Short mmCIF file of C-alpha atoms and ligand atoms in Angstrom, two decimals:
data_model
loop_
_atom_site.label_atom_id
_atom_site.label_comp_id
_atom_site.label_asym_id
_atom_site.label_seq_id
_atom_site.Cartn_x
_atom_site.Cartn_y
_atom_site.Cartn_z
CA UNK A 1 -54.26 -8.01 28.10
CA UNK A 2 -54.63 -8.13 24.25
CA UNK A 3 -51.31 -7.49 22.67
CA UNK A 4 -51.48 -4.79 20.00
CA UNK A 5 -48.63 -4.86 17.58
CA UNK A 6 -47.62 -1.82 15.60
CA UNK A 7 -49.20 -3.27 12.37
CA UNK A 8 -52.61 -3.69 14.31
CA UNK A 9 -52.38 -0.14 15.90
CA UNK A 10 -51.84 1.40 12.60
CA UNK A 11 -54.83 -0.36 10.87
CA UNK A 12 -56.98 0.40 13.71
CA UNK A 13 -55.93 4.10 13.74
CA UNK A 14 -56.62 4.14 10.05
CA UNK A 15 -60.07 2.85 10.39
CA UNK A 16 -60.97 5.01 13.42
CA UNK A 17 -59.56 8.28 12.66
CA UNK A 18 -58.85 8.13 8.97
CA UNK A 19 -55.69 10.07 9.59
CA UNK A 20 -53.43 7.49 8.19
CA UNK A 21 -53.18 7.01 4.46
CA UNK A 22 -52.13 3.53 3.34
CA UNK A 23 -48.70 4.88 2.09
CA UNK A 24 -47.99 6.45 5.29
CA UNK A 25 -48.82 3.15 7.10
CA UNK A 26 -46.40 1.55 4.79
CA UNK A 27 -43.76 4.03 5.47
CA UNK A 28 -44.11 3.58 9.25
CA UNK A 29 -43.85 -0.21 8.91
CA UNK A 30 -40.79 0.17 6.82
CA UNK A 31 -39.08 2.64 9.15
CA UNK A 32 -39.88 0.28 12.08
CA UNK A 33 -38.34 -2.48 10.24
CA UNK A 34 -35.26 -0.59 9.50
CA UNK A 35 -35.11 0.27 13.31
CA UNK A 36 -35.29 -3.45 14.06
CA UNK A 37 -32.37 -3.99 11.68
CA UNK A 38 -30.33 -1.08 13.07
CA UNK A 39 -31.09 -2.52 16.71
CA UNK A 40 -29.74 -5.92 15.57
CA UNK A 41 -26.57 -4.44 14.07
CA UNK A 42 -25.89 -2.34 17.20
CA UNK A 43 -26.50 -5.35 19.43
CA UNK A 44 -23.53 -7.13 17.64
CA UNK A 45 -21.06 -4.69 19.20
CA UNK A 46 -17.67 -6.11 19.53
CA UNK A 47 -18.66 -9.61 18.03
CA UNK A 48 -18.69 -7.92 14.68
CA UNK A 49 -16.65 -5.20 13.14
CA UNK A 50 -19.21 -2.47 13.74
CA UNK A 51 -17.68 -0.39 16.50
CA UNK A 52 -15.30 2.64 16.01
CA UNK A 53 -14.99 5.33 13.25
CA UNK A 54 -15.45 4.79 9.75
CA UNK A 55 -12.65 7.08 8.68
CA UNK A 56 -15.07 9.57 6.93
CA UNK A 57 -16.82 12.87 7.74
CA UNK A 58 -20.32 13.97 7.34
CA UNK A 59 -21.33 17.37 5.89
CA UNK A 60 -21.12 19.03 9.30
CA UNK A 61 -17.36 17.97 9.65
CA UNK A 62 -18.22 15.40 12.24
CA UNK A 63 -16.22 11.97 12.09
CA UNK A 64 -18.71 9.34 11.20
CA UNK A 65 -18.97 6.14 13.26
CA UNK A 66 -19.15 2.92 11.42
CA UNK A 67 -22.64 2.41 12.85
CA UNK A 68 -23.61 5.97 11.62
CA UNK A 69 -22.82 4.79 7.97
CA UNK A 70 -24.47 1.29 8.59
CA UNK A 71 -27.72 2.70 9.97
CA UNK A 72 -27.87 5.25 7.22
CA UNK A 73 -27.68 2.54 4.61
CA UNK A 74 -30.19 0.43 6.25
CA UNK A 75 -32.85 3.22 6.33
CA UNK A 76 -32.03 4.08 2.60
CA UNK A 77 -32.33 0.53 1.40
CA UNK A 78 -35.33 -0.19 3.25
CA UNK A 79 -37.22 2.71 2.12
CA UNK A 80 -36.13 3.40 -1.56
CA UNK A 81 -38.27 0.68 -3.36
CA UNK A 82 -41.74 0.61 -1.64
CA UNK A 83 -43.19 3.39 -3.64
CA UNK A 84 -44.18 5.54 -0.59
CA UNK A 85 -41.46 8.26 -0.81
CA UNK A 86 -40.52 11.08 -3.13
CA UNK A 87 -37.15 11.52 -1.57
CA UNK A 88 -35.12 11.18 1.59
CA UNK A 89 -32.69 13.46 3.49
CA UNK A 90 -30.17 12.35 6.24
CA UNK A 91 -27.92 14.14 8.68
CA UNK A 92 -25.30 11.83 7.32
CA UNK A 93 -25.64 12.86 3.62
CA UNK A 94 -24.76 16.20 1.99
CA UNK A 95 -27.69 16.33 -0.27
CA UNK A 96 -31.22 14.81 -0.58
CA UNK A 97 -31.32 11.15 -1.69
CA UNK A 98 -33.41 10.77 -4.90
CA UNK A 99 -35.54 7.52 -5.29
CA UNK A 100 -33.88 5.54 -8.00
CA UNK A 101 -35.71 5.74 -11.36
CA UNK A 102 -36.49 2.00 -11.42
CA UNK A 103 -38.97 2.36 -8.46
CA UNK A 104 -42.30 4.08 -8.22
CA UNK A 105 -42.47 7.26 -6.27
CA UNK A 106 -44.82 8.29 -3.38
CA UNK A 107 -45.99 11.64 -1.73
CA UNK A 108 -43.86 11.77 1.28
CA UNK A 109 -40.45 13.07 2.31
CA UNK A 110 -38.64 11.06 4.96
CA UNK A 111 -35.86 12.87 7.04
CA UNK A 112 -33.60 11.16 9.59
CA UNK A 113 -30.83 11.01 12.04
CA UNK A 114 -29.87 7.35 11.42
CA UNK A 115 -27.90 7.23 14.66
CA UNK A 116 -28.33 9.68 17.39
CA UNK A 117 -25.82 9.85 20.24
CA UNK A 118 -23.31 7.88 18.28
CA UNK A 119 -20.35 9.04 20.47
CA UNK A 120 -22.00 6.69 22.99
CA UNK A 121 -21.76 3.60 20.80
CA UNK A 122 -18.15 2.48 21.90
CA UNK A 123 -19.12 2.91 25.60
CA UNK A 124 -22.39 0.77 25.35
CA UNK A 125 -24.69 3.48 26.29
CA UNK A 126 -28.14 4.06 24.63
CA UNK A 127 -28.42 5.68 21.08
CA UNK A 128 -31.23 5.91 18.88
CA UNK A 129 -32.87 6.90 15.54
CA UNK A 130 -34.88 9.84 14.87
CA UNK A 131 -37.23 10.44 11.80
CA UNK A 132 -39.58 13.01 10.40
CA UNK A 133 -42.03 12.92 7.76
CA UNK A 134 -43.27 15.79 5.43
CA UNK A 135 -45.49 15.82 2.42
CA UNK A 136 -43.75 16.56 -0.89
CA UNK A 137 -45.18 19.69 -2.34
CA UNK A 138 -47.81 19.03 -4.93
CA UNK A 139 -46.77 18.49 -8.53
CA UNK A 140 -43.01 17.97 -7.60
CA UNK A 141 -41.58 14.70 -9.08
CA UNK A 142 -37.95 15.42 -8.40
CA UNK A 143 -37.73 17.02 -4.98
CA UNK A 144 -34.64 19.37 -4.37
CA UNK A 145 -33.42 20.60 -1.13
CA UNK A 146 -35.73 23.63 -0.84
CA UNK A 147 -38.82 21.21 -1.00
CA UNK A 148 -37.62 19.82 2.28
CA UNK A 149 -37.44 23.20 3.92
CA UNK A 150 -40.89 23.29 5.54
CA UNK A 151 -41.52 24.37 9.06
CA UNK A 152 -41.86 21.46 11.69
CA UNK A 153 -45.57 22.36 12.02
CA UNK A 154 -46.25 20.78 8.66
CA UNK A 155 -44.81 17.33 9.83
CA UNK A 156 -47.25 14.57 9.12
CA UNK A 157 -45.61 12.18 11.56
CA UNK A 158 -42.46 11.88 13.64
CA UNK A 159 -40.67 9.28 15.78
CA UNK A 160 -37.72 7.81 17.47
CA UNK A 161 -36.26 4.58 18.45
CA UNK A 162 -34.18 4.16 21.48
CA UNK A 163 -31.79 1.30 21.49
CA UNK A 164 -31.30 0.69 25.23
CA UNK A 165 -32.00 -2.11 27.73
CA UNK A 166 -34.96 -2.61 25.34
CA UNK A 167 -35.58 -1.13 21.84
CA UNK A 168 -38.47 1.26 21.93
CA UNK A 169 -40.20 2.93 19.14
CA UNK A 170 -42.22 6.26 20.02
CA UNK A 171 -44.25 7.94 17.45
CA UNK A 172 -46.83 10.50 16.82
CA UNK A 173 -49.21 11.01 13.89
CA UNK A 174 -50.58 14.25 15.30
CA UNK A 175 -52.81 12.66 17.68
CA UNK A 176 -51.02 11.73 20.93
CA UNK A 177 -47.66 9.82 21.51
CA UNK A 178 -47.54 6.04 21.74
CA UNK A 179 -44.70 3.77 22.64
CA UNK A 180 -43.94 0.33 21.23
CA UNK A 181 -41.45 -2.19 22.70
CA UNK A 182 -39.63 -4.58 20.40
CA UNK A 183 -40.52 -8.21 21.30
CA UNK A 184 -37.35 -9.95 20.24
CA UNK A 185 -38.83 -13.41 20.33
CA UNK A 186 -41.74 -12.41 17.89
CA UNK A 187 -39.86 -9.84 16.12
CA UNK A 188 -42.50 -7.29 16.35
CA UNK A 189 -43.11 -4.00 18.09
CA UNK A 190 -45.83 -4.27 20.72
CA UNK A 191 -47.76 -1.28 22.00
CA UNK A 192 -46.67 -0.66 25.49
CA UNK A 193 -47.87 2.80 26.42
CA UNK A 194 -50.75 4.89 24.91
CA UNK A 195 -50.84 8.75 25.12
CA UNK A 196 -47.72 9.51 26.79
CA UNK A 197 -47.92 12.83 28.81
CA UNK A 198 -45.23 14.91 30.03
CA UNK A 199 -45.68 16.06 33.69
CA UNK A 200 -46.03 19.78 33.52
CA UNK A 201 -43.88 20.38 36.54
CA UNK A 202 -40.41 18.94 37.20
CA UNK A 203 -37.33 18.97 39.30
CA UNK A 204 -35.06 17.70 36.65
CA UNK A 205 -32.91 19.28 33.99
CA UNK A 206 -30.63 18.08 31.25
CA UNK A 207 -27.87 20.32 29.70
CA UNK A 208 -24.08 19.90 28.94
CA UNK A 209 -22.70 22.02 31.94
CA UNK A 210 -19.30 22.13 30.54
CA UNK A 211 -20.52 24.78 28.07
CA UNK A 212 -21.67 27.03 30.59
CA UNK A 213 -19.08 29.85 30.02
CA UNK A 214 -20.21 29.98 26.36
CA UNK A 215 -24.08 30.50 26.98
CA UNK A 216 -26.03 33.64 26.65
CA UNK A 217 -27.08 35.43 29.79
CA UNK A 218 -30.81 34.25 29.98
CA UNK A 219 -29.55 30.63 29.89
CA UNK A 220 -26.88 31.33 32.57
CA UNK A 221 -29.43 32.94 34.65
CA UNK A 222 -31.95 30.16 34.31
CA UNK A 223 -29.34 27.42 35.21
CA UNK A 224 -27.92 29.45 38.17
CA UNK A 225 -31.39 29.58 39.69
CA UNK A 226 -31.84 25.85 39.33
CA UNK A 227 -28.36 25.30 40.90
CA UNK A 228 -29.30 27.52 43.76
CA UNK A 229 -31.88 25.00 44.99
CA UNK A 230 -34.07 25.18 48.06
CA UNK A 231 -32.67 28.49 49.33
CA UNK A 232 -32.57 30.12 45.85
CA UNK A 233 -35.39 31.87 43.89
CA UNK A 234 -36.91 28.51 42.83
CA UNK A 235 -37.28 27.27 46.37
CA UNK A 236 -36.59 23.67 45.42
CA UNK A 237 -33.72 21.47 44.67
CA UNK A 238 -33.17 20.27 41.12
CA UNK A 239 -31.40 17.11 39.85
CA UNK A 240 -29.43 16.96 36.55
CA UNK A 241 -28.98 14.14 34.00
CA UNK A 242 -27.06 14.23 30.71
CA UNK A 243 -26.80 11.09 28.72
CA UNK A 244 -25.48 12.81 25.50
CA UNK A 245 -27.85 10.99 23.31
CA UNK A 246 -30.74 13.22 22.62
CA UNK A 247 -33.04 10.37 22.19
CA UNK A 248 -32.26 8.93 25.68
CA UNK A 249 -32.60 12.28 27.44
CA UNK A 250 -35.86 13.41 25.63
CA UNK A 251 -37.18 9.77 26.21
CA UNK A 252 -36.40 10.19 30.00
CA UNK A 253 -38.28 13.57 29.97
CA UNK A 254 -41.32 12.18 28.10
CA UNK A 255 -41.46 9.41 30.77
CA UNK A 256 -41.01 11.36 34.08
CA UNK A 257 -40.80 15.13 33.03
CA UNK A 258 -37.82 17.50 32.83
CA UNK A 259 -36.29 20.08 30.65
CA UNK A 260 -33.65 19.34 27.87
CA UNK A 261 -31.55 22.23 26.64
CA UNK A 262 -28.85 22.61 23.90
CA UNK A 263 -28.59 26.42 23.79
CA UNK A 264 -26.71 28.56 21.21
CA UNK A 265 -22.99 28.67 21.87
CA UNK A 266 -20.54 31.54 21.68
CA UNK A 267 -17.78 29.41 20.43
CA UNK A 268 -19.42 29.15 16.90
CA UNK A 269 -21.50 32.34 16.83
CA UNK A 270 -22.72 31.67 13.23
CA UNK A 271 -24.25 28.33 14.33
CA UNK A 272 -27.28 28.73 16.40
CA UNK A 273 -26.88 25.73 18.64
CA UNK A 274 -25.51 22.21 17.97
CA UNK A 275 -28.73 20.20 17.05
CA UNK A 276 -30.09 20.07 13.60
CA UNK A 277 -33.58 21.50 13.08
CA UNK A 278 -34.72 19.00 10.30
CA UNK A 279 -33.41 15.71 11.89
CA UNK A 280 -33.49 16.43 15.60
CA UNK A 281 -35.23 19.53 16.85
CA UNK A 282 -38.42 19.32 14.60
CA UNK A 283 -39.35 15.61 15.31
CA UNK A 284 -38.52 15.84 18.89
CA UNK A 285 -40.46 19.01 19.25
CA UNK A 286 -43.63 17.58 17.49
CA UNK A 287 -43.47 14.54 19.88
CA UNK A 288 -42.94 16.79 22.88
CA UNK A 289 -45.80 18.95 22.06
CA UNK A 290 -48.01 16.01 21.26
CA UNK A 291 -47.23 14.77 24.73
CA UNK A 292 -48.29 17.96 26.32
CA UNK A 293 -44.99 19.63 26.71
CA UNK A 294 -43.45 22.69 24.87
CA UNK A 295 -40.34 23.27 22.68
CA UNK A 296 -38.76 26.69 21.74
CA UNK A 297 -35.36 28.00 20.46
CA UNK A 298 -35.50 30.42 23.33
CA UNK A 299 -37.47 32.96 21.53
CA UNK A 300 -39.91 31.24 19.38
CA UNK A 301 -41.74 27.85 19.09
CA UNK A 302 -39.36 25.54 17.24
CA UNK A 303 -42.09 24.13 14.98
CA UNK A 304 -42.86 27.74 13.49
CA UNK A 305 -39.18 28.27 12.57
CA UNK A 306 -38.77 28.51 8.76
CA UNK A 307 -35.62 26.56 7.86
CA UNK A 308 -33.22 28.12 5.38
CA UNK A 309 -30.85 25.02 4.78
CA UNK A 310 -31.22 21.36 5.26
CA UNK A 311 -28.49 21.03 7.66
CA UNK A 312 -29.32 24.17 9.75
CA UNK A 313 -28.97 23.95 13.54
CA UNK A 314 -30.95 25.51 16.16
CA UNK A 315 -31.06 26.15 19.93
CA UNK A 316 -33.31 23.76 21.68
CA UNK A 317 -35.34 24.06 25.00
CA UNK A 318 -37.99 21.31 25.26
CA UNK A 319 -39.76 19.35 27.97
CA UNK A 320 -42.19 20.34 30.82
CA UNK A 321 -44.04 23.25 29.74
CA UNK A 322 -43.71 25.45 32.78
CA UNK A 323 -39.94 25.25 32.72
CA UNK A 324 -39.69 25.72 29.03
CA UNK A 325 -41.93 28.83 29.21
CA UNK A 326 -39.81 30.21 32.10
CA UNK A 327 -36.40 29.95 30.18
CA UNK A 328 -38.01 31.35 27.13
CA UNK A 329 -39.45 34.30 29.03
CA UNK A 330 -35.80 34.94 30.18
CA UNK A 331 -34.85 35.34 26.64
CA UNK A 332 -37.70 37.66 25.76
CA UNK A 333 -37.25 40.04 28.78
P1 AHG B 1 -25.35 12.78 16.73
O1 AHG B 1 -24.78 11.57 17.47
O2 AHG B 1 -26.52 12.43 15.81
O3 AHG B 1 -24.29 13.68 16.10
O4 AHG B 1 -26.09 13.68 17.95
C1 AHG B 1 -25.46 13.97 19.10
C2 AHG B 1 -26.18 15.04 19.80
C3 AHG B 1 -27.33 14.78 20.63
O5 AHG B 1 -27.73 13.42 20.60
C4 AHG B 1 -26.76 15.03 22.03
O6 AHG B 1 -27.87 15.54 22.81
C5 AHG B 1 -25.60 15.95 21.94
O7 AHG B 1 -25.16 15.92 20.54
C6 AHG B 1 -24.68 15.78 22.80
O8 AHG B 1 -23.70 16.83 22.71
P2 AHG B 1 -22.38 17.03 23.59
O9 AHG B 1 -21.34 15.85 23.15
O10 AHG B 1 -21.91 18.40 23.29
O11 AHG B 1 -22.75 16.78 25.10
MN1 MN B 2 -28.20 13.29 16.60
MN1 MN B 3 -26.46 11.15 14.25
#
């Protein structure tokens, strides 16, 4: 079989479908290179001084891990000088990052969760990087926070890397979802799966059950029905998995089906959920929809939500279409 590297794939897509601009191709190559560097940093583990906390907090009041900070810096440094970006925004930075004046500027906005699932770092469980690409509004040279606040449906491209037993890069440019595996001997990402599709039916769900007492009634009802198994209203047994790295949980669902949920939580009623719309929910929803699945906040398609602030949170229900539609319909009843 002919090996197709990420570079080749992007050039061929550009020729075939004319959907990729040269700048966007450069952007994806640079992000992929940054993910390679993050994968190497993570892989050092206890051999280098990269594990543990960084003695700092991010804007959401979460203690940063050293690797949260390292991964953020890798992505910033890799992307600031190529001329393909207008600005960047990250889960780990209070405000958007302006491209330094000494470099040319491009037409895209890059948003990322540099290290997703970072609580898993110290226990050697899969973590990842999630990214989203938007177009900078026309005529804007110094993008500000409100220029990033576009609904997810406007994403040009989105992807994630999973740093697991292998390092995988999964991406969509709006025509299907494709997976690339890092070939460590050659140092390049190689296309290993084209047009990933999520099975519409499933027997697997993914949620942090310890929060059950804080959920809203429709979520409690939905989960109770799954837990009732064969003799309950669903007439079949369901299995549960929760890695606590969104990338790993979503990647499993993209591979073999399932539903992933992080519902709104009564503990912090002013926060509609834990996951961040710009860095986590939007890119993952774009990918899941492109793979034939669905993604809602319980009431509305996530990609249609108009974000109000950069670090806004949202409830997330995504994965196999029939299950997402069911739990959404319970919210709307
Ligand atoms: P991050 O490490 O970027 O802060 O994200 C962690 C998120 C997500 O990856 C995961 O699904 C969820 O938090 C796990 O939450 P719990 O610890 O509440 O299970
Ligand atoms: Mn995350
Ligand atoms: Mn993170």
